């Protein structure tokens, strides 16, 4: 595999000899390959990288990495990754979770990791189904979804991961589709470079239990009109030959065709991923590919205080201020004591 | 002390301070035990507080107590108090049962108002008569009047004055037990360093209480409490929870591994989190997570990252952590889990003590999931056992559950501040560079069957661990049956191997080869030891052994216990340790003394129980 000219690492440096055991055609294969490439581009040595996962198909990923890694228990990857990163902020920590692992059993840890803004990169593989347990609906399955555990259709609404991330005061959210290799890689690289919790939702196809769930925006014919790739500082254009764009309408967004209804290129919004106010970013993230195109790319990337660094900073400050040499020194300087001779 | 005062010398004395939760009884008791320790007494304290933060004032449910035993050979806070300080009628009513039949009561007579008597559910206007107290045993102090006189020019309002009432009572107690007022003032000075006016008021009040005792009750005997001959050194008064936190810090210093705590608040374990959160000044990272599960999981992450990792909790939290602990068993990572046991099941009795988590600690996980279980015997032993738990975890690459309990966690005793050289080095097994270059695998093992600890950041040792079974040779995922058997066996052997690193047992009072042994584990040590001493003093030959290491048991434990005809296990549950020993001693009858009342044993209960089994009338 090709060496990254700047970093000197190749994707092969991050790949181990195990054959990935996902089903043939599973979207996870593509995501894994892209992750190897993203890591080579980032140039953080395998020895300084830790990949933590929970349970589920996607969570097997650490076994196919030549980095440090841990395949843990269902739903707890965010908590374990928080421990790894807080213990040693010098490590680059990735969390791999599916929609069940990350948002159902692990929902609590997910929102708290995001709220805390610990510097981990969460890759959320969203296939709207439980694959490893062979086809039950997940917390991202649409209302009415028929599965083995909802034979008559679900009677509950799903989470929209972006909405949850924004609701937990997230500072980085990006989205891609498993088959969009370049966009996935760009999102992963941006996530790793962002300081703080970064959530990358990857719309992933489960060929066995939920094949085609993302077809309406993912398939080649629909994609141009049903998705938009956002880039900071660029106009929000989509459609064949970028003929369409997004404009602000009242408090919401509207898709228009340039040159129609009096809209010109000057009316089209320019994306700002870095602004503190997240209102418009959230509107973009909530577009679902039907009336408005599904937003891909880095939607929000805002710098805020980072948990693990704050823990370190505070510890060093207090340590320096108090200046105790060890436990005994601290006890003798702070506790009432007496001598027995 | 005036010469004509009658001074009696006694070995030890038990004082119980009781009042409303907000009356400052814990502070009064704490100062008394501290200054007594400063006088060279041994001390043992037992705060007994309600689960509610502030129950209605003056009500029976709102009474909080603080019992302290000071003197020589003190191992428990005492079965019954020699002196009861009761700040209101409710405290008198609820705490009288903790007083010896001939004990003395110090009481605020002006708290006997109709309103207070009603709140405390008295039928008459004379609580002393109603409770059948001999008037000669009760010292009725007009506390409100004394406070008003003493603080008339202090500028404090009535409410502010009343807040000093605990110090008035303390002054009287100090007079009774010949404690110098100056040492109380020193403590108050430290406590109110930033509030000189409050210090002044409290200082005056303590002196007023002392003078009141001296002037009005000069005919009563004053007691001098015997001091003990402790090992020379610098001493402090320490609670079990603080000692636990410090033992972990010592382990961090001796292992060179920075300390990490992932925790979640839960009574009665929270003080460990509080203490370690303060200890950022020693470089400790203590983080409060979103729940118990995240507490243990963040610690597992930190352990993988090469830190001395700990999670602290109490029974219900241990239930929540079970799956995480199982992961640490499978991934073979060092982890210390501190379980401060409380009354269960479920939420149970959050502020009360029990030893009912033993089976959960030993077996409360899915699959074949052996780990090391140890228990601390006293507030100060919490330091040693926290240190030992960390040492075992790191050197044997296993989770270790340390069991303490509400009684020793909140109780305190005098403790000699150790030198660093008092404790051994802790030696983690990191893979060497040479090992790594020669094809090191993550599940390669030391001669003690422990995995090597390859810390992220180490060149060439990138590896994956996790909850799935691994191949014995290649360390990759394996579902092969015989391999699983082999891995199950080796994890068990690894834990069994710890027995080589822990002290052998050596029963006390064993010189005459008695045929009976009294056995306990963990926090009941003080009561059991005192009971064994009394029994032997009375001529009943009973050996005594308290266990600190439960899994594995010390190497000579079974052989030693087998020598006795009669094994009596006393514990604060329905027989968990007895059952556990029974497994190792098939065919031997194990006798049991059990209690599950949320309270520690009384020494008398043990003495009577043992006598019954020995057929002593």
PDB file of C-alpha atoms in Angstrom, chain B residues 310-556:
ATOM      1  CA  UNK B 310      -9.388   1.428  41.067  1.00  0.00           C
ATOM      2  CA  UNK B 311     -13.143   1.690  41.344  1.00  0.00           C
ATOM      3  CA  UNK B 312     -14.928   2.181  44.669  1.00  0.00           C
ATOM      4  CA  UNK B 313     -18.489   1.292  45.520  1.00  0.00           C
ATOM      5  CA  UNK B 314     -20.931  -0.404  47.860  1.00  0.00           C
ATOM      6  CA  UNK B 315     -23.112  -3.512  47.392  1.00  0.00           C
ATOM      7  CA  UNK B 316     -25.662  -2.318  44.808  1.00  0.00           C
ATOM      8  CA  UNK B 317     -22.840  -0.727  42.846  1.00  0.00           C
ATOM      9  CA  UNK B 318     -20.881  -3.971  42.923  1.00  0.00           C
ATOM     10  CA  UNK B 319     -23.901  -5.653  41.314  1.00  0.00           C
ATOM     11  CA  UNK B 320     -23.790  -3.106  38.508  1.00  0.00           C
ATOM     12  CA  UNK B 321     -20.062  -3.558  38.027  1.00  0.00           C
ATOM     13  CA  UNK B 322     -20.235  -7.339  37.706  1.00  0.00           C
ATOM     14  CA  UNK B 323     -19.960  -7.497  33.919  1.00  0.00           C
ATOM     15  CA  UNK B 324     -17.107  -5.023  33.894  1.00  0.00           C
ATOM     16  CA  UNK B 325     -15.212  -7.008  36.507  1.00  0.00           C
ATOM     17  CA  UNK B 326     -15.768 -10.105  34.347  1.00  0.00           C
ATOM     18  CA  UNK B 327     -14.077  -8.253  31.477  1.00  0.00           C
ATOM     19  CA  UNK B 328     -11.090  -7.523  33.708  1.00  0.00           C
ATOM     20  CA  UNK B 329     -10.970 -11.234  34.605  1.00  0.00           C
ATOM     21  CA  UNK B 330     -11.002 -12.196  30.921  1.00  0.00           C
ATOM     22  CA  UNK B 331      -8.651  -9.475  29.690  1.00  0.00           C
ATOM     23  CA  UNK B 332      -6.449 -10.262  32.738  1.00  0.00           C
ATOM     24  CA  UNK B 333      -5.958  -6.635  33.702  1.00  0.00           C
ATOM     25  CA  UNK B 334      -5.042  -5.356  37.160  1.00  0.00           C
ATOM     26  CA  UNK B 335      -7.981  -3.685  38.876  1.00  0.00           C
ATOM     27  CA  UNK B 336      -8.852  -2.948  42.491  1.00  0.00           C
ATOM     28  CA  UNK B 337     -12.553  -2.911  43.321  1.00  0.00           C
ATOM     29  CA  UNK B 338     -13.311  -1.535  46.780  1.00  0.00           C
ATOM     30  CA  UNK B 339     -16.696  -2.630  48.117  1.00  0.00           C
ATOM     31  CA  UNK B 340     -17.700  -0.887  51.327  1.00  0.00           C
ATOM     32  CA  UNK B 341     -20.423  -3.295  52.395  1.00  0.00           C
ATOM     33  CA  UNK B 342     -23.747  -2.012  53.716  1.00  0.00           C
ATOM     34  CA  UNK B 343     -27.090  -3.550  54.581  1.00  0.00           C
ATOM     35  CA  UNK B 344     -28.769  -5.223  51.592  1.00  0.00           C
ATOM     36  CA  UNK B 345     -30.296  -6.571  49.420  1.00  0.00           C
ATOM     37  CA  UNK B 346     -31.225  -3.836  46.958  1.00  0.00           C
ATOM     38  CA  UNK B 347     -30.990  -0.381  48.537  1.00  0.00           C
ATOM     39  CA  UNK B 348     -31.322  -2.085  51.915  1.00  0.00           C
ATOM     40  CA  UNK B 349     -29.870  -0.149  54.853  1.00  0.00           C
ATOM     41  CA  UNK B 350     -27.529   2.309  53.144  1.00  0.00           C
ATOM     42  CA  UNK B 351     -25.848   3.688  56.250  1.00  0.00           C
ATOM     43  CA  UNK B 352     -25.652   0.466  58.250  1.00  0.00           C
ATOM     44  CA  UNK B 353     -23.030  -2.253  58.306  1.00  0.00           C
ATOM     45  CA  UNK B 354     -23.123  -5.862  57.106  1.00  0.00           C
ATOM     46  CA  UNK B 355     -20.861  -8.540  55.638  1.00  0.00           C
ATOM     47  CA  UNK B 356     -23.385  -9.763  53.113  1.00  0.00           C
ATOM     48  CA  UNK B 357     -21.492  -9.142  49.861  1.00  0.00           C
ATOM     49  CA  UNK B 358     -19.028 -11.998  50.326  1.00  0.00           C
ATOM     50  CA  UNK B 359     -20.741 -14.403  47.953  1.00  0.00           C
ATOM     51  CA  UNK B 360     -21.302 -11.648  45.409  1.00  0.00           C
ATOM     52  CA  UNK B 361     -17.608 -10.794  45.542  1.00  0.00           C
ATOM     53  CA  UNK B 362     -16.554 -14.419  45.183  1.00  0.00           C
ATOM     54  CA  UNK B 363     -19.074 -15.607  42.620  1.00  0.00           C
ATOM     55  CA  UNK B 364     -21.199 -12.723  41.337  1.00  0.00           C
ATOM     56  CA  UNK B 365     -20.199 -12.905  37.680  1.00  0.00           C
ATOM     57  CA  UNK B 366     -21.144 -15.031  34.689  1.00  0.00           C
ATOM     58  CA  UNK B 367     -18.901 -17.891  33.634  1.00  0.00           C
ATOM     59  CA  UNK B 368     -15.863 -19.326  35.394  1.00  0.00           C
ATOM     60  CA  UNK B 369     -14.632 -16.051  36.751  1.00  0.00           C
ATOM     61  CA  UNK B 370     -12.172 -16.416  39.610  1.00  0.00           C
ATOM     62  CA  UNK B 371     -10.598 -13.397  41.178  1.00  0.00           C
ATOM     63  CA  UNK B 372      -8.859 -12.443  44.379  1.00  0.00           C
ATOM     64  CA  UNK B 373     -10.991 -11.358  47.360  1.00  0.00           C
ATOM     65  CA  UNK B 374      -9.485  -9.727  50.437  1.00  0.00           C
ATOM     66  CA  UNK B 375     -10.996  -7.970  53.462  1.00  0.00           C
ATOM     67  CA  UNK B 376      -9.819  -5.292  55.879  1.00  0.00           C
ATOM     68  CA  UNK B 377     -10.186  -5.872  59.611  1.00  0.00           C
ATOM     69  CA  UNK B 378     -10.178  -2.349  61.046  1.00  0.00           C
ATOM     70  CA  UNK B 379     -10.071   1.302  59.994  1.00  0.00           C
ATOM     71  CA  UNK B 380      -6.279   1.279  59.967  1.00  0.00           C
ATOM     72  CA  UNK B 381      -6.054  -2.139  58.332  1.00  0.00           C
ATOM     73  CA  UNK B 382      -7.899  -0.581  55.382  1.00  0.00           C
ATOM     74  CA  UNK B 383      -4.595   1.079  54.537  1.00  0.00           C
ATOM     75  CA  UNK B 384      -2.673  -2.182  54.526  1.00  0.00           C
ATOM     76  CA  UNK B 385      -5.303  -4.171  52.685  1.00  0.00           C
ATOM     77  CA  UNK B 386      -5.802  -1.483  50.034  1.00  0.00           C
ATOM     78  CA  UNK B 387      -2.037  -1.584  49.540  1.00  0.00           C
ATOM     79  CA  UNK B 388      -1.995  -5.380  49.443  1.00  0.00           C
ATOM     80  CA  UNK B 389      -4.973  -5.532  47.059  1.00  0.00           C
ATOM     81  CA  UNK B 390      -3.161  -3.211  44.655  1.00  0.00           C
ATOM     82  CA  UNK B 391       0.053  -5.212  44.960  1.00  0.00           C
ATOM     83  CA  UNK B 392      -1.697  -8.467  44.154  1.00  0.00           C
ATOM     84  CA  UNK B 393      -3.660  -6.916  41.277  1.00  0.00           C
ATOM     85  CA  UNK B 394      -0.561  -5.498  39.619  1.00  0.00           C
ATOM     86  CA  UNK B 395       1.797  -8.417  40.220  1.00  0.00           C
ATOM     87  CA  UNK B 396      -0.733 -11.121  39.336  1.00  0.00           C
ATOM     88  CA  UNK B 397      -2.650  -9.231  36.618  1.00  0.00           C
ATOM     89  CA  UNK B 398      -6.060  -9.830  38.089  1.00  0.00           C
ATOM     90  CA  UNK B 399      -8.963  -7.884  39.512  1.00  0.00           C
ATOM     91  CA  UNK B 400      -8.980  -7.865  43.313  1.00  0.00           C
ATOM     92  CA  UNK B 401     -12.079  -7.092  45.347  1.00  0.00           C
ATOM     93  CA  UNK B 402     -11.350  -5.444  48.687  1.00  0.00           C
ATOM     94  CA  UNK B 403     -14.227  -5.818  51.130  1.00  0.00           C
ATOM     95  CA  UNK B 404     -14.560  -3.273  53.890  1.00  0.00           C
ATOM     96  CA  UNK B 405     -17.834  -2.298  55.567  1.00  0.00           C
ATOM     97  CA  UNK B 406     -19.735   0.723  56.847  1.00  0.00           C
ATOM     98  CA  UNK B 407     -18.506   0.055  60.385  1.00  0.00           C
ATOM     99  CA  UNK B 408     -14.781   0.216  59.691  1.00  0.00           C
ATOM    100  CA  UNK B 409     -15.144   2.663  56.778  1.00  0.00           C
ATOM    101  CA  UNK B 410     -16.756   5.367  58.929  1.00  0.00           C
ATOM    102  CA  UNK B 411     -15.135   4.337  62.186  1.00  0.00           C
ATOM    103  CA  UNK B 412     -11.672   5.563  63.046  1.00  0.00           C
ATOM    104  CA  UNK B 413      -8.661   4.607  65.088  1.00  0.00           C
ATOM    105  CA  UNK B 414      -5.276   6.046  65.847  1.00  0.00           C
ATOM    106  CA  UNK B 415      -2.759   5.155  63.171  1.00  0.00           C
ATOM    107  CA  UNK B 416       0.972   5.471  62.965  1.00  0.00           C
ATOM    108  CA  UNK B 417       1.832   7.390  59.793  1.00  0.00           C
ATOM    109  CA  UNK B 418       4.118   4.989  57.950  1.00  0.00           C
ATOM    110  CA  UNK B 419       7.423   5.695  56.292  1.00  0.00           C
ATOM    111  CA  UNK B 420       7.660   4.760  52.650  1.00  0.00           C
ATOM    112  CA  UNK B 421      10.258   2.163  53.591  1.00  0.00           C
ATOM    113  CA  UNK B 422       7.679   0.316  55.741  1.00  0.00           C
ATOM    114  CA  UNK B 423       6.074  -1.059  52.588  1.00  0.00           C
ATOM    115  CA  UNK B 424       7.560  -3.336  49.913  1.00  0.00           C
ATOM    116  CA  UNK B 425       8.101  -2.426  46.288  1.00  0.00           C
ATOM    117  CA  UNK B 426       5.345  -3.413  43.873  1.00  0.00           C
ATOM    118  CA  UNK B 427       6.790  -4.885  40.690  1.00  0.00           C
ATOM    119  CA  UNK B 428       4.658  -4.867  37.550  1.00  0.00           C
ATOM    120  CA  UNK B 429       5.652  -7.367  34.847  1.00  0.00           C
ATOM    121  CA  UNK B 430       6.230  -5.335  31.716  1.00  0.00           C
ATOM    122  CA  UNK B 431       7.424  -7.290  28.679  1.00  0.00           C
ATOM    123  CA  UNK B 432      11.102  -6.562  28.040  1.00  0.00           C
ATOM    124  CA  UNK B 433      12.356  -5.166  24.763  1.00  0.00           C
ATOM    125  CA  UNK B 434      14.065  -8.454  24.072  1.00  0.00           C
ATOM    126  CA  UNK B 435      10.837 -10.371  24.768  1.00  0.00           C
ATOM    127  CA  UNK B 436       8.917  -8.118  22.377  1.00  0.00           C
ATOM    128  CA  UNK B 437      11.498  -8.510  19.647  1.00  0.00           C
ATOM    129  CA  UNK B 438      11.349 -12.292  20.041  1.00  0.00           C
ATOM    130  CA  UNK B 439       7.646 -12.499  19.258  1.00  0.00           C
ATOM    131  CA  UNK B 440       5.966 -11.693  22.592  1.00  0.00           C
ATOM    132  CA  UNK B 441       2.242 -12.478  22.649  1.00  0.00           C
ATOM    133  CA  UNK B 442      -0.338 -10.778  24.871  1.00  0.00           C
ATOM    134  CA  UNK B 443      -1.271 -13.966  26.686  1.00  0.00           C
ATOM    135  CA  UNK B 444       2.296 -15.124  27.331  1.00  0.00           C
ATOM    136  CA  UNK B 445       2.674 -15.700  31.062  1.00  0.00           C
ATOM    137  CA  UNK B 446       5.108 -15.377  33.933  1.00  0.00           C
ATOM    138  CA  UNK B 447       5.971 -18.392  36.077  1.00  0.00           C
ATOM    139  CA  UNK B 448       3.039 -17.308  38.292  1.00  0.00           C
ATOM    140  CA  UNK B 449       0.764 -17.553  35.217  1.00  0.00           C
ATOM    141  CA  UNK B 450       0.246 -13.785  35.111  1.00  0.00           C
ATOM    142  CA  UNK B 451       0.075 -12.005  31.759  1.00  0.00           C
ATOM    143  CA  UNK B 452       2.615  -9.339  30.980  1.00  0.00           C
ATOM    144  CA  UNK B 453       1.417  -5.751  31.088  1.00  0.00           C
ATOM    145  CA  UNK B 454       2.238  -4.143  27.745  1.00  0.00           C
ATOM    146  CA  UNK B 455       1.327  -0.517  28.118  1.00  0.00           C
ATOM    147  CA  UNK B 456       0.108   1.484  25.075  1.00  0.00           C
ATOM    148  CA  UNK B 457       2.948   3.659  23.891  1.00  0.00           C
ATOM    149  CA  UNK B 458       5.371   0.722  24.074  1.00  0.00           C
ATOM    150  CA  UNK B 459       7.034   0.207  20.695  1.00  0.00           C
ATOM    151  CA  UNK B 460       6.325  -3.147  19.063  1.00  0.00           C
ATOM    152  CA  UNK B 461       3.880  -4.448  21.686  1.00  0.00           C
ATOM    153  CA  UNK B 462       0.648  -3.386  19.997  1.00  0.00           C
ATOM    154  CA  UNK B 463      -1.968  -5.935  20.929  1.00  0.00           C
ATOM    155  CA  UNK B 464      -5.690  -6.417  21.415  1.00  0.00           C
ATOM    156  CA  UNK B 465      -7.394  -7.812  24.476  1.00  0.00           C
ATOM    157  CA  UNK B 466     -11.074  -8.213  25.162  1.00  0.00           C
ATOM    158  CA  UNK B 467     -13.930 -10.250  26.476  1.00  0.00           C
ATOM    159  CA  UNK B 468     -13.732 -13.054  23.937  1.00  0.00           C
ATOM    160  CA  UNK B 469     -11.768 -16.206  24.723  1.00  0.00           C
ATOM    161  CA  UNK B 470      -8.262 -16.221  23.319  1.00  0.00           C
ATOM    162  CA  UNK B 471      -6.021 -18.966  22.037  1.00  0.00           C
ATOM    163  CA  UNK B 472      -3.516 -20.121  24.649  1.00  0.00           C
ATOM    164  CA  UNK B 473      -0.620 -20.028  22.181  1.00  0.00           C
ATOM    165  CA  UNK B 474      -1.434 -17.407  19.559  1.00  0.00           C
ATOM    166  CA  UNK B 475      -3.551 -14.991  21.671  1.00  0.00           C
ATOM    167  CA  UNK B 476      -6.083 -14.549  18.856  1.00  0.00           C
ATOM    168  CA  UNK B 477      -9.828 -15.191  19.297  1.00  0.00           C
ATOM    169  CA  UNK B 478     -10.641 -18.847  19.769  1.00  0.00           C
ATOM    170  CA  UNK B 479     -13.858 -20.804  20.271  1.00  0.00           C
ATOM    171  CA  UNK B 480     -12.019 -24.121  20.410  1.00  0.00           C
ATOM    172  CA  UNK B 481     -13.349 -26.281  23.267  1.00  0.00           C
ATOM    173  CA  UNK B 482     -10.133 -27.798  24.636  1.00  0.00           C
ATOM    174  CA  UNK B 483      -8.444 -24.380  24.403  1.00  0.00           C
ATOM    175  CA  UNK B 484     -11.240 -22.818  26.466  1.00  0.00           C
ATOM    176  CA  UNK B 485     -10.779 -25.527  29.106  1.00  0.00           C
ATOM    177  CA  UNK B 486      -7.080 -24.750  29.201  1.00  0.00           C
ATOM    178  CA  UNK B 487      -7.663 -21.016  29.561  1.00  0.00           C
ATOM    179  CA  UNK B 488     -10.289 -21.492  32.278  1.00  0.00           C
ATOM    180  CA  UNK B 489      -7.846 -23.713  34.156  1.00  0.00           C
ATOM    181  CA  UNK B 490      -4.965 -21.302  33.869  1.00  0.00           C
ATOM    182  CA  UNK B 491      -7.004 -18.305  35.034  1.00  0.00           C
ATOM    183  CA  UNK B 492      -8.017 -20.321  38.069  1.00  0.00           C
ATOM    184  CA  UNK B 493      -4.449 -21.459  38.683  1.00  0.00           C
ATOM    185  CA  UNK B 494      -3.230 -17.889  38.389  1.00  0.00           C
ATOM    186  CA  UNK B 495      -5.514 -16.780  41.219  1.00  0.00           C
ATOM    187  CA  UNK B 496      -4.689 -19.862  43.329  1.00  0.00           C
ATOM    188  CA  UNK B 497      -1.011 -19.007  42.923  1.00  0.00           C
ATOM    189  CA  UNK B 498      -1.536 -15.793  44.904  1.00  0.00           C
ATOM    190  CA  UNK B 499      -1.594 -17.987  48.041  1.00  0.00           C
ATOM    191  CA  UNK B 500       2.215 -18.155  47.773  1.00  0.00           C
ATOM    192  CA  UNK B 501       2.454 -14.401  48.237  1.00  0.00           C
ATOM    193  CA  UNK B 502       0.208 -13.910  51.269  1.00  0.00           C
ATOM    194  CA  UNK B 503       0.969 -14.460  54.949  1.00  0.00           C
ATOM    195  CA  UNK B 504       0.131 -17.762  56.633  1.00  0.00           C
ATOM    196  CA  UNK B 505      -2.445 -17.730  59.386  1.00  0.00           C
ATOM    197  CA  UNK B 506      -1.360 -18.032  62.999  1.00  0.00           C
ATOM    198  CA  UNK B 507      -4.249 -18.248  65.441  1.00  0.00           C
ATOM    199  CA  UNK B 508      -4.084 -16.224  68.669  1.00  0.00           C
ATOM    200  CA  UNK B 509      -4.475 -17.833  72.128  1.00  0.00           C
ATOM    201  CA  UNK B 510      -3.258 -21.090  70.614  1.00  0.00           C
ATOM    202  CA  UNK B 511      -0.417 -21.961  73.029  1.00  0.00           C
ATOM    203  CA  UNK B 512      -2.360 -24.596  74.970  1.00  0.00           C
ATOM    204  CA  UNK B 513      -3.701 -26.218  71.816  1.00  0.00           C
ATOM    205  CA  UNK B 514      -7.357 -25.560  72.546  1.00  0.00           C
ATOM    206  CA  UNK B 515      -9.896 -27.661  70.668  1.00  0.00           C
ATOM    207  CA  UNK B 516     -12.084 -24.669  69.826  1.00  0.00           C
ATOM    208  CA  UNK B 517     -11.331 -21.831  67.453  1.00  0.00           C
ATOM    209  CA  UNK B 518     -13.318 -18.671  66.895  1.00  0.00           C
ATOM    210  CA  UNK B 519     -13.080 -17.563  63.263  1.00  0.00           C
ATOM    211  CA  UNK B 520     -14.112 -14.340  61.573  1.00  0.00           C
ATOM    212  CA  UNK B 521     -13.201 -12.250  58.572  1.00  0.00           C
ATOM    213  CA  UNK B 522     -12.925  -8.574  57.790  1.00  0.00           C
ATOM    214  CA  UNK B 523     -14.395  -5.804  59.892  1.00  0.00           C
ATOM    215  CA  UNK B 524     -15.575  -7.875  62.855  1.00  0.00           C
ATOM    216  CA  UNK B 525     -11.986  -8.276  64.055  1.00  0.00           C
ATOM    217  CA  UNK B 526     -12.205  -5.880  67.000  1.00  0.00           C
ATOM    218  CA  UNK B 527     -15.301  -7.468  68.487  1.00  0.00           C
ATOM    219  CA  UNK B 528     -14.147 -11.028  67.928  1.00  0.00           C
ATOM    220  CA  UNK B 529     -10.698 -10.394  69.303  1.00  0.00           C
ATOM    221  CA  UNK B 530     -12.102  -8.702  72.392  1.00  0.00           C
ATOM    222  CA  UNK B 531     -14.497 -11.609  72.877  1.00  0.00           C
ATOM    223  CA  UNK B 532     -11.685 -14.156  72.503  1.00  0.00           C
ATOM    224  CA  UNK B 533      -9.586 -12.252  75.043  1.00  0.00           C
ATOM    225  CA  UNK B 534     -12.454 -12.195  77.536  1.00  0.00           C
ATOM    226  CA  UNK B 535     -13.179 -15.894  77.051  1.00  0.00           C
ATOM    227  CA  UNK B 536      -9.548 -16.812  77.653  1.00  0.00           C
ATOM    228  CA  UNK B 537      -9.365 -14.497  80.673  1.00  0.00           C
ATOM    229  CA  UNK B 538     -12.367 -16.361  82.026  1.00  0.00           C
ATOM    230  CA  UNK B 539     -10.497 -19.625  81.532  1.00  0.00           C
ATOM    231  CA  UNK B 540     -12.275 -20.855  78.425  1.00  0.00           C
ATOM    232  CA  UNK B 541      -9.601 -21.934  76.011  1.00  0.00           C
ATOM    233  CA  UNK B 542     -10.517 -20.573  72.609  1.00  0.00           C
ATOM    234  CA  UNK B 543      -8.112 -19.859  69.781  1.00  0.00           C
ATOM    235  CA  UNK B 544      -8.909 -16.996  67.451  1.00  0.00           C
ATOM    236  CA  UNK B 545      -8.279 -16.295  63.783  1.00  0.00           C
ATOM    237  CA  UNK B 546      -9.505 -13.387  61.689  1.00  0.00           C
ATOM    238  CA  UNK B 547      -9.196 -13.818  57.901  1.00  0.00           C
ATOM    239  CA  UNK B 548      -8.041 -10.987  55.629  1.00  0.00           C
ATOM    240  CA  UNK B 549      -7.366 -13.134  52.583  1.00  0.00           C
ATOM    241  CA  UNK B 550     -10.436 -15.001  51.401  1.00  0.00           C
ATOM    242  CA  UNK B 551      -9.679 -16.075  47.856  1.00  0.00           C
ATOM    243  CA  UNK B 552      -7.276 -17.608  47.788  1.00  0.00           C
ATOM    244  CA  UNK B 553      -7.142 -18.615  51.435  1.00  0.00           C
ATOM    245  CA  UNK B 554      -3.709 -18.535  53.043  1.00  0.00           C
ATOM    246  CA  UNK B 555      -1.795 -21.710  52.137  1.00  0.00           C
ATOM    247  CA  UNK B 556      -1.998 -23.227  55.633  1.00  0.00           C
TER     248      UNK B 556
END
